mmCIF file of C-alpha atoms in Angstrom:
data_model
loop_
_atom_site.group_PDB
_atom_site.id
_atom_site.type_symbol
_atom_site.label_atom_id
_atom_site.label_comp_id
_atom_site.label_asym_id
_atom_site.label_seq_id
_atom_site.Cartn_x
_atom_site.Cartn_y
_atom_site.Cartn_z
ATOM 1 C CA UNK A 1 15.794 123.420 153.210
ATOM 2 C CA UNK A 2 17.918 124.808 150.049
ATOM 3 C CA UNK A 3 17.008 126.784 147.286
ATOM 4 C CA UNK A 4 17.519 125.476 143.518
ATOM 5 C CA UNK A 5 18.774 127.781 140.530
ATOM 6 C CA UNK A 6 16.228 125.632 138.198
ATOM 7 C CA UNK A 7 13.649 128.076 136.649
ATOM 8 C CA UNK A 8 10.404 127.881 138.769
ATOM 9 C CA UNK A 9 6.682 128.818 138.167
ATOM 10 C CA UNK A 10 4.641 130.739 140.525
ATOM 11 C CA UNK A 11 1.907 128.145 140.483
ATOM 12 C CA UNK A 12 1.587 125.218 142.404
ATOM 13 C CA UNK A 13 -0.207 123.269 145.505
ATOM 14 C CA UNK A 14 1.280 121.323 148.457
ATOM 15 C CA UNK A 15 0.283 119.725 151.528
ATOM 16 C CA UNK A 16 1.751 118.503 154.634
ATOM 17 C CA UNK A 17 0.177 116.906 157.813
ATOM 18 C CA UNK A 18 1.380 115.794 161.409
ATOM 19 C CA UNK A 19 0.183 114.967 164.730
ATOM 20 C CA UNK A 20 1.347 115.383 168.523
ATOM 21 C CA UNK A 21 -0.181 113.920 171.174
ATOM 22 C CA UNK A 22 -3.864 115.559 171.802
ATOM 23 C CA UNK A 23 -4.142 116.986 168.244
ATOM 24 C CA UNK A 24 -3.539 116.415 164.552
ATOM 25 C CA UNK A 25 -3.023 119.239 162.020
ATOM 26 C CA UNK A 26 -2.681 119.867 158.013
ATOM 27 C CA UNK A 27 -0.698 122.689 156.260
ATOM 28 C CA UNK A 28 -1.939 123.553 152.706
ATOM 29 C CA UNK A 29 -0.087 125.942 150.571
ATOM 30 C CA UNK A 30 -1.507 127.351 147.477
ATOM 31 C CA UNK A 31 0.639 129.483 144.766
ATOM 32 C CA UNK A 32 -0.651 131.441 141.850
ATOM 33 C CA UNK A 33 0.950 134.283 139.503
ATOM 34 C CA UNK A 34 1.446 137.559 141.377
ATOM 35 C CA UNK A 35 3.798 140.971 140.769
ATOM 36 C CA UNK A 36 5.699 140.369 143.783
ATOM 37 C CA UNK A 37 5.191 138.313 146.882
ATOM 38 C CA UNK A 38 2.079 138.298 148.507
ATOM 39 C CA UNK A 39 1.334 136.074 151.640
ATOM 40 C CA UNK A 40 -2.425 135.311 153.280
ATOM 41 C CA UNK A 41 -2.400 133.348 156.040
ATOM 42 C CA UNK A 42 -5.684 131.414 157.441
ATOM 43 C CA UNK A 43 -5.234 130.391 161.037
ATOM 44 C CA UNK A 44 -7.571 128.867 163.561
ATOM 45 C CA UNK A 45 -8.195 130.788 166.748
ATOM 46 C CA UNK A 46 -5.335 130.442 169.234
ATOM 47 C CA UNK A 47 -2.716 130.245 166.926
ATOM 48 C CA UNK A 48 -1.982 133.954 165.953
ATOM 49 C CA UNK A 49 1.404 134.007 167.745
ATOM 50 C CA UNK A 50 2.504 131.482 165.166
ATOM 51 C CA UNK A 51 1.604 133.816 162.141
ATOM 52 C CA UNK A 52 4.707 135.939 162.346
ATOM 53 C CA UNK A 53 7.206 133.249 162.121
ATOM 54 C CA UNK A 54 5.202 131.349 159.261
ATOM 55 C CA UNK A 55 5.359 134.510 157.371
ATOM 56 C CA UNK A 56 9.156 134.660 157.940
ATOM 57 C CA UNK A 57 9.772 131.005 156.889
ATOM 58 C CA UNK A 58 7.593 131.513 153.478
ATOM 59 C CA UNK A 59 9.580 134.733 152.728
ATOM 60 C CA UNK A 60 12.653 133.047 153.298
ATOM 61 C CA UNK A 61 11.967 130.444 150.707
ATOM 62 C CA UNK A 62 9.630 132.137 148.132
ATOM 63 C CA UNK A 63 10.518 135.077 146.209
ATOM 64 C CA UNK A 64 7.441 135.903 144.234
ATOM 65 C CA UNK A 65 3.831 134.901 143.987
ATOM 66 C CA UNK A 66 0.644 135.078 145.446
ATOM 67 C CA UNK A 67 0.872 132.480 148.239
ATOM 68 C CA UNK A 68 -2.236 131.378 150.612
ATOM 69 C CA UNK A 69 -1.185 129.329 153.719
ATOM 70 C CA UNK A 70 -3.993 127.515 155.349
ATOM 71 C CA UNK A 71 -3.590 125.628 158.765
ATOM 72 C CA UNK A 72 -6.056 123.353 160.143
ATOM 73 C CA UNK A 73 -5.959 121.884 163.844
ATOM 74 C CA UNK A 74 -8.018 119.219 165.255
ATOM 75 C CA UNK A 75 -7.815 118.567 169.121
ATOM 76 C CA UNK A 76 -8.464 115.206 170.468
ATOM 77 C CA UNK A 77 -11.904 115.308 172.198
ATOM 78 C CA UNK A 78 -11.163 112.835 174.880
ATOM 79 C CA UNK A 79 -10.977 114.598 178.122
ATOM 80 C CA UNK A 80 -13.178 117.554 177.291
ATOM 81 C CA UNK A 81 -16.163 118.393 178.857
ATOM 82 C CA UNK A 82 -19.794 119.245 177.943
ATOM 83 C CA UNK A 83 -21.238 122.734 178.692
ATOM 84 C CA UNK A 84 -24.492 124.186 178.936
ATOM 85 C CA UNK A 85 -24.708 127.832 177.383
ATOM 86 C CA UNK A 86 -27.729 129.231 179.702
ATOM 87 C CA UNK A 87 -27.873 132.406 177.888
ATOM 88 C CA UNK A 88 -28.798 130.197 174.674
ATOM 89 C CA UNK A 89 -31.086 127.954 176.640
ATOM 90 C CA UNK A 90 -32.833 130.924 178.102
ATOM 91 C CA UNK A 91 -33.163 132.585 174.453
ATOM 92 C CA UNK A 92 -34.654 129.254 173.293
ATOM 93 C CA UNK A 93 -36.900 128.838 176.016
ATOM 94 C CA UNK A 94 -38.457 132.559 175.811
ATOM 95 C CA UNK A 95 -39.181 131.932 171.891
ATOM 96 C CA UNK A 96 -41.273 128.857 173.014
ATOM 97 C CA UNK A 97 -43.129 130.742 175.311
ATOM 98 C CA UNK A 98 -43.649 133.412 173.138
ATOM 99 C CA UNK A 99 -45.134 130.628 170.779
ATOM 100 C CA UNK A 100 -47.265 129.006 172.946
ATOM 101 C CA UNK A 101 -50.747 129.314 171.668
ATOM 102 C CA UNK A 102 -49.771 130.899 168.693
ATOM 103 C CA UNK A 103 -48.605 127.771 166.637
ATOM 104 C CA UNK A 104 -50.568 124.330 166.575
ATOM 105 C CA UNK A 105 -47.797 122.163 167.270
ATOM 106 C CA UNK A 106 -46.365 119.782 170.071
ATOM 107 C CA UNK A 107 -43.960 121.032 172.492
ATOM 108 C CA UNK A 108 -40.499 120.379 171.891
ATOM 109 C CA UNK A 109 -38.911 117.499 174.155
ATOM 110 C CA UNK A 110 -36.144 118.413 176.138
ATOM 111 C CA UNK A 111 -33.401 116.064 174.114
ATOM 112 C CA UNK A 112 -34.739 118.204 170.975
ATOM 113 C CA UNK A 113 -34.057 121.519 172.566
ATOM 114 C CA UNK A 114 -30.507 120.379 173.791
ATOM 115 C CA UNK A 115 -29.826 119.390 170.200
ATOM 116 C CA UNK A 116 -30.279 122.791 168.847
ATOM 117 C CA UNK A 117 -26.961 124.453 167.946
ATOM 118 C CA UNK A 118 -25.389 126.698 170.694
ATOM 119 C CA UNK A 119 -27.408 125.217 173.460
ATOM 120 C CA UNK A 120 -24.695 122.518 174.273
ATOM 121 C CA UNK A 121 -20.970 123.061 173.767
ATOM 122 C CA UNK A 122 -18.096 120.740 173.828
ATOM 123 C CA UNK A 123 -14.832 122.258 175.073
ATOM 124 C CA UNK A 124 -11.577 120.502 174.018
ATOM 125 C CA UNK A 125 -9.378 119.399 176.472
ATOM 126 C CA UNK A 126 -6.563 122.336 176.596
ATOM 127 C CA UNK A 127 -3.180 120.875 175.824
ATOM 128 C CA UNK A 128 -0.393 121.040 178.465
ATOM 129 C CA UNK A 129 1.973 124.279 177.825
ATOM 130 C CA UNK A 130 4.835 121.923 176.882
ATOM 131 C CA UNK A 131 2.421 120.035 174.580
ATOM 132 C CA UNK A 132 1.474 123.498 173.101
ATOM 133 C CA UNK A 133 5.123 124.325 172.398
ATOM 134 C CA UNK A 134 5.494 120.611 170.790
ATOM 135 C CA UNK A 135 2.316 121.503 168.385
ATOM 136 C CA UNK A 136 3.782 124.459 167.614
ATOM 137 C CA UNK A 137 7.299 123.210 166.494
ATOM 138 C CA UNK A 138 5.642 120.327 164.794
ATOM 139 C CA UNK A 139 3.345 122.802 162.537
ATOM 140 C CA UNK A 140 6.539 124.919 161.484
ATOM 141 C CA UNK A 141 8.299 121.731 160.743
ATOM 142 C CA UNK A 142 5.399 120.694 158.357
ATOM 143 C CA UNK A 143 5.309 124.236 157.116
ATOM 144 C CA UNK A 144 8.880 123.622 155.897
ATOM 145 C CA UNK A 145 8.168 120.289 154.210
ATOM 146 C CA UNK A 146 5.222 121.569 152.478
ATOM 147 C CA UNK A 147 7.378 124.778 151.152
ATOM 148 C CA UNK A 148 9.919 122.128 149.823
ATOM 149 C CA UNK A 149 6.840 120.276 147.853
ATOM 150 C CA UNK A 150 5.786 123.403 146.779
ATOM 151 C CA UNK A 151 9.178 124.402 145.808
ATOM 152 C CA UNK A 152 9.416 120.955 143.872
ATOM 153 C CA UNK A 153 6.259 121.382 142.050
ATOM 154 C CA UNK A 154 7.032 125.048 140.761
ATOM 155 C CA UNK A 155 10.576 124.024 139.485
ATOM 156 C CA UNK A 156 8.857 121.124 137.484
ATOM 157 C CA UNK A 157 6.398 123.596 136.080
ATOM 158 C CA UNK A 158 9.069 125.860 135.304
ATOM 159 C CA UNK A 159 11.097 123.615 133.303
ATOM 160 C CA UNK A 160 8.425 122.885 130.876
ATOM 161 C CA UNK A 161 7.995 126.935 130.948
ATOM 162 C CA UNK A 162 11.841 127.085 130.375
ATOM 163 C CA UNK A 163 11.633 124.958 127.355
ATOM 164 C CA UNK A 164 8.996 126.965 125.671
ATOM 165 C CA UNK A 165 10.639 130.307 126.684
ATOM 166 C CA UNK A 166 13.769 128.802 124.770
ATOM 167 C CA UNK A 167 12.106 128.067 121.610
ATOM 168 C CA UNK A 168 10.587 131.628 121.721
ATOM 169 C CA UNK A 169 13.913 133.134 122.106
ATOM 170 C CA UNK A 170 15.414 130.952 119.326
ATOM 171 C CA UNK A 171 12.494 131.860 117.219
ATOM 172 C CA UNK A 172 13.530 135.574 117.625
ATOM 173 C CA UNK A 173 17.103 135.095 117.027
ATOM 174 C CA UNK A 174 16.333 133.387 113.725
ATOM 175 C CA UNK A 175 14.068 136.166 112.730
ATOM 176 C CA UNK A 176 17.049 138.659 113.634
ATOM 177 C CA UNK A 177 19.093 136.826 111.446
ATOM 178 C CA UNK A 178 16.564 136.930 108.547
ATOM 179 C CA UNK A 179 16.554 140.608 109.068
ATOM 180 C CA UNK A 180 20.397 140.796 109.001
ATOM 181 C CA UNK A 181 20.822 139.321 105.755
ATOM 182 C CA UNK A 182 17.919 140.520 104.076
ATOM 183 C CA UNK A 183 18.648 142.174 100.785
ATOM 184 C CA UNK A 184 16.173 144.890 101.228
ATOM 185 C CA UNK A 185 18.566 146.687 103.405
ATOM 186 C CA UNK A 186 21.266 147.224 100.983
ATOM 187 C CA UNK A 187 21.742 150.757 99.097
ATOM 188 C CA UNK A 188 21.763 148.817 95.858
ATOM 189 C CA UNK A 189 18.527 147.387 96.497
ATOM 190 C CA UNK A 190 16.834 150.739 97.888
ATOM 191 C CA UNK A 191 18.395 152.230 94.396
ATOM 192 C CA UNK A 192 16.485 149.743 92.635
ATOM 193 C CA UNK A 193 13.207 150.398 94.086
ATOM 194 C CA UNK A 194 13.783 153.849 93.750
ATOM 195 C CA UNK A 195 14.333 153.418 89.895
ATOM 196 C CA UNK A 196 11.049 151.434 89.617
ATOM 197 C CA UNK A 197 8.971 154.028 91.751
ATOM 198 C CA UNK A 198 10.391 156.730 89.260
ATOM 199 C CA UNK A 199 9.328 154.729 86.387
ATOM 200 C CA UNK A 200 5.821 154.075 87.693
ATOM 201 C CA UNK A 201 5.568 158.114 88.095
ATOM 202 C CA UNK A 202 6.746 158.442 84.367
ATOM 203 C CA UNK A 203 9.822 159.782 85.135
ATOM 204 C CA UNK A 204 13.205 159.283 83.425
ATOM 205 C CA UNK A 205 15.719 157.776 85.984
ATOM 206 C CA UNK A 206 18.486 158.620 83.461
ATOM 207 C CA UNK A 207 17.607 162.282 83.451
ATOM 208 C CA UNK A 208 17.900 162.685 86.947
ATOM 209 C CA UNK A 209 21.227 161.441 86.829
ATOM 210 C CA UNK A 210 23.115 158.616 88.744
ATOM 211 C CA UNK A 211 24.471 160.820 91.306
ATOM 212 C CA UNK A 212 21.681 162.363 92.590
ATOM 213 C CA UNK A 213 19.598 159.095 92.543
ATOM 214 C CA UNK A 214 22.838 157.750 94.443
ATOM 215 C CA UNK A 215 22.182 160.386 97.016
ATOM 216 C CA UNK A 216 18.425 159.781 97.331
ATOM 217 C CA UNK A 217 19.181 156.053 97.895
ATOM 218 C CA UNK A 218 21.589 156.914 100.424
ATOM 219 C CA UNK A 219 19.339 159.049 102.645
ATOM 220 C CA UNK A 220 16.622 156.551 102.281
ATOM 221 C CA UNK A 221 19.078 153.891 103.373
ATOM 222 C CA UNK A 222 20.094 156.113 106.270
ATOM 223 C CA UNK A 223 16.542 156.716 107.291
ATOM 224 C CA UNK A 224 15.767 153.021 107.258
ATOM 225 C CA UNK A 225 18.863 151.937 108.773
ATOM 226 C CA UNK A 226 17.889 149.069 111.241
ATOM 227 C CA UNK A 227 21.733 148.221 112.425
ATOM 228 C CA UNK A 228 21.342 149.616 116.233
ATOM 229 C CA UNK A 229 17.996 147.855 116.505
ATOM 230 C CA UNK A 230 19.537 144.643 115.312
ATOM 231 C CA UNK A 231 22.445 144.904 117.574
ATOM 232 C CA UNK A 232 20.568 145.629 120.556
ATOM 233 C CA UNK A 233 18.033 142.604 119.907
ATOM 234 C CA UNK A 234 21.243 140.227 119.535
ATOM 235 C CA UNK A 235 22.489 141.916 122.784
ATOM 236 C CA UNK A 236 18.878 140.893 124.397
ATOM 237 C CA UNK A 237 18.950 137.384 122.972
ATOM 238 C CA UNK A 238 22.277 136.894 124.761
ATOM 239 C CA UNK A 239 20.925 138.129 128.077
ATOM 240 C CA UNK A 240 17.686 135.994 127.633
ATOM 241 C CA UNK A 241 19.667 132.982 126.998
ATOM 242 C CA UNK A 242 21.966 133.581 130.076
ATOM 243 C CA UNK A 243 18.975 134.318 132.291
ATOM 244 C CA UNK A 244 17.183 130.999 131.212
ATOM 245 C CA UNK A 245 20.585 129.137 132.033
ATOM 246 C CA UNK A 246 20.940 130.633 135.172
ATOM 247 C CA UNK A 247 17.542 129.815 136.374
ATOM 248 C CA UNK A 248 16.181 131.485 139.880
ATOM 249 C CA UNK A 249 13.871 133.963 140.430
ATOM 250 C CA UNK A 250 14.745 135.727 136.915
ATOM 251 C CA UNK A 251 10.905 136.404 135.808
ATOM 252 C CA UNK A 252 10.989 140.345 136.387
ATOM 253 C CA UNK A 253 14.259 140.433 134.329
ATOM 254 C CA UNK A 254 13.084 138.466 131.433
ATOM 255 C CA UNK A 255 9.730 140.538 131.418
ATOM 256 C CA UNK A 256 11.929 143.786 131.119
ATOM 257 C CA UNK A 257 13.760 141.843 128.440
ATOM 258 C CA UNK A 258 10.416 141.089 126.707
ATOM 259 C CA UNK A 259 9.473 144.707 126.796
ATOM 260 C CA UNK A 260 12.794 145.565 125.166
ATOM 261 C CA UNK A 261 12.484 143.071 122.602
ATOM 262 C CA UNK A 262 8.895 144.653 121.486
ATOM 263 C CA UNK A 263 10.666 148.189 121.485
ATOM 264 C CA UNK A 264 13.268 147.315 118.782
ATOM 265 C CA UNK A 265 10.625 145.124 116.939
ATOM 266 C CA UNK A 266 8.193 148.296 116.657
ATOM 267 C CA UNK A 267 11.195 150.467 115.581
ATOM 268 C CA UNK A 268 11.793 147.722 112.562
ATOM 269 C CA UNK A 269 8.490 148.021 111.717
ATOM 270 C CA UNK A 270 8.334 151.783 111.532
ATOM 271 C CA UNK A 271 11.801 151.898 109.897
ATOM 272 C CA UNK A 272 10.961 149.270 107.391
ATOM 273 C CA UNK A 273 11.396 150.251 103.588
ATOM 274 C CA UNK A 274 10.221 146.967 102.239
ATOM 275 C CA UNK A 275 7.321 144.527 102.440
ATOM 276 C CA UNK A 276 9.558 141.575 103.523
ATOM 277 C CA UNK A 277 11.320 143.486 106.237
ATOM 278 C CA UNK A 278 7.923 144.452 107.584
ATOM 279 C CA UNK A 279 6.814 141.160 107.578
ATOM 280 C CA UNK A 280 9.862 140.103 109.590
ATOM 281 C CA UNK A 281 9.314 142.978 112.085
ATOM 282 C CA UNK A 282 5.621 141.555 112.393
ATOM 283 C CA UNK A 283 6.754 138.011 112.721
ATOM 284 C CA UNK A 284 9.160 139.242 115.683
ATOM 285 C CA UNK A 285 6.373 141.287 117.619
ATOM 286 C CA UNK A 286 4.156 137.684 117.563
ATOM 287 C CA UNK A 287 7.079 135.930 118.650
ATOM 288 C CA UNK A 288 7.814 138.410 121.626
ATOM 289 C CA UNK A 289 4.067 138.511 122.609
ATOM 290 C CA UNK A 290 4.199 134.821 123.017
ATOM 291 C CA UNK A 291 7.595 134.987 124.962
ATOM 292 C CA UNK A 292 6.004 137.785 127.349
ATOM 293 C CA UNK A 293 2.812 135.734 127.860
ATOM 294 C CA UNK A 294 4.991 132.952 129.179
ATOM 295 C CA UNK A 295 7.293 134.952 131.128
ATOM 296 C CA UNK A 296 4.465 136.310 133.260
ATOM 297 C CA UNK A 297 4.510 132.683 134.731
ATOM 298 C CA UNK A 298 7.734 132.787 135.933
ATOM 299 C CA UNK A 299 9.166 133.374 139.708
#
């Protein structure tokens, strides 16, 4: 069994079965989203000794997700024996004596009493010690096969999610490019808007003086500067592309990047001095939310 570098989802299902002389069995794996690796095992009585090895096998090849492993074993009944549970029979007979004369009904026949649950028990024929070892080895091999199938299913789903994630990253990159080149960021544009605001207030921009106007425009431009935010977003975009290309268990790293994306988008919105830039910031937040929603499914 080998690890693959393709992006993998955390959801999937796989099943593998097998048989040895005297018994047949099935191993089922179900995987759903999880913050870490959470393994739960459901084993039939008598197989507790296998649990540690099964957990080690699962933890070696799966790095994230809520995993449920279920083992069912059916032993051949040929060669078994029927056992009379005398305690259960005595309880039934005591109940019949207690009800005698109180209930108008015919007394039950012996075959009816023996058919009651727990009165007759069928014991499976035990396997020889070497056969038990063979069964355990076969179960471990089937578990390995099921893990391979589960990984294949998770990678197939991961490929579809990766395509969606890449679309979101490219959408974020396009919005960053729009913000980068938007004319509202220039000092000239800010000065023009300042003149318009002065005119609305009934002030004469010429009376204030171009030098003072330029100083105020520079101050506003400095406060509204989003150069650092755009640079960090560009770096995060490059990191996201690299992680998507490298594959493997990168879900936590992508989730962290999505948080960083959102932090920069919030700052852009708070610094924005123009409706158009605010709109770009809001579109960025929407794209980042969609990115982060899909990232939650990645191993």
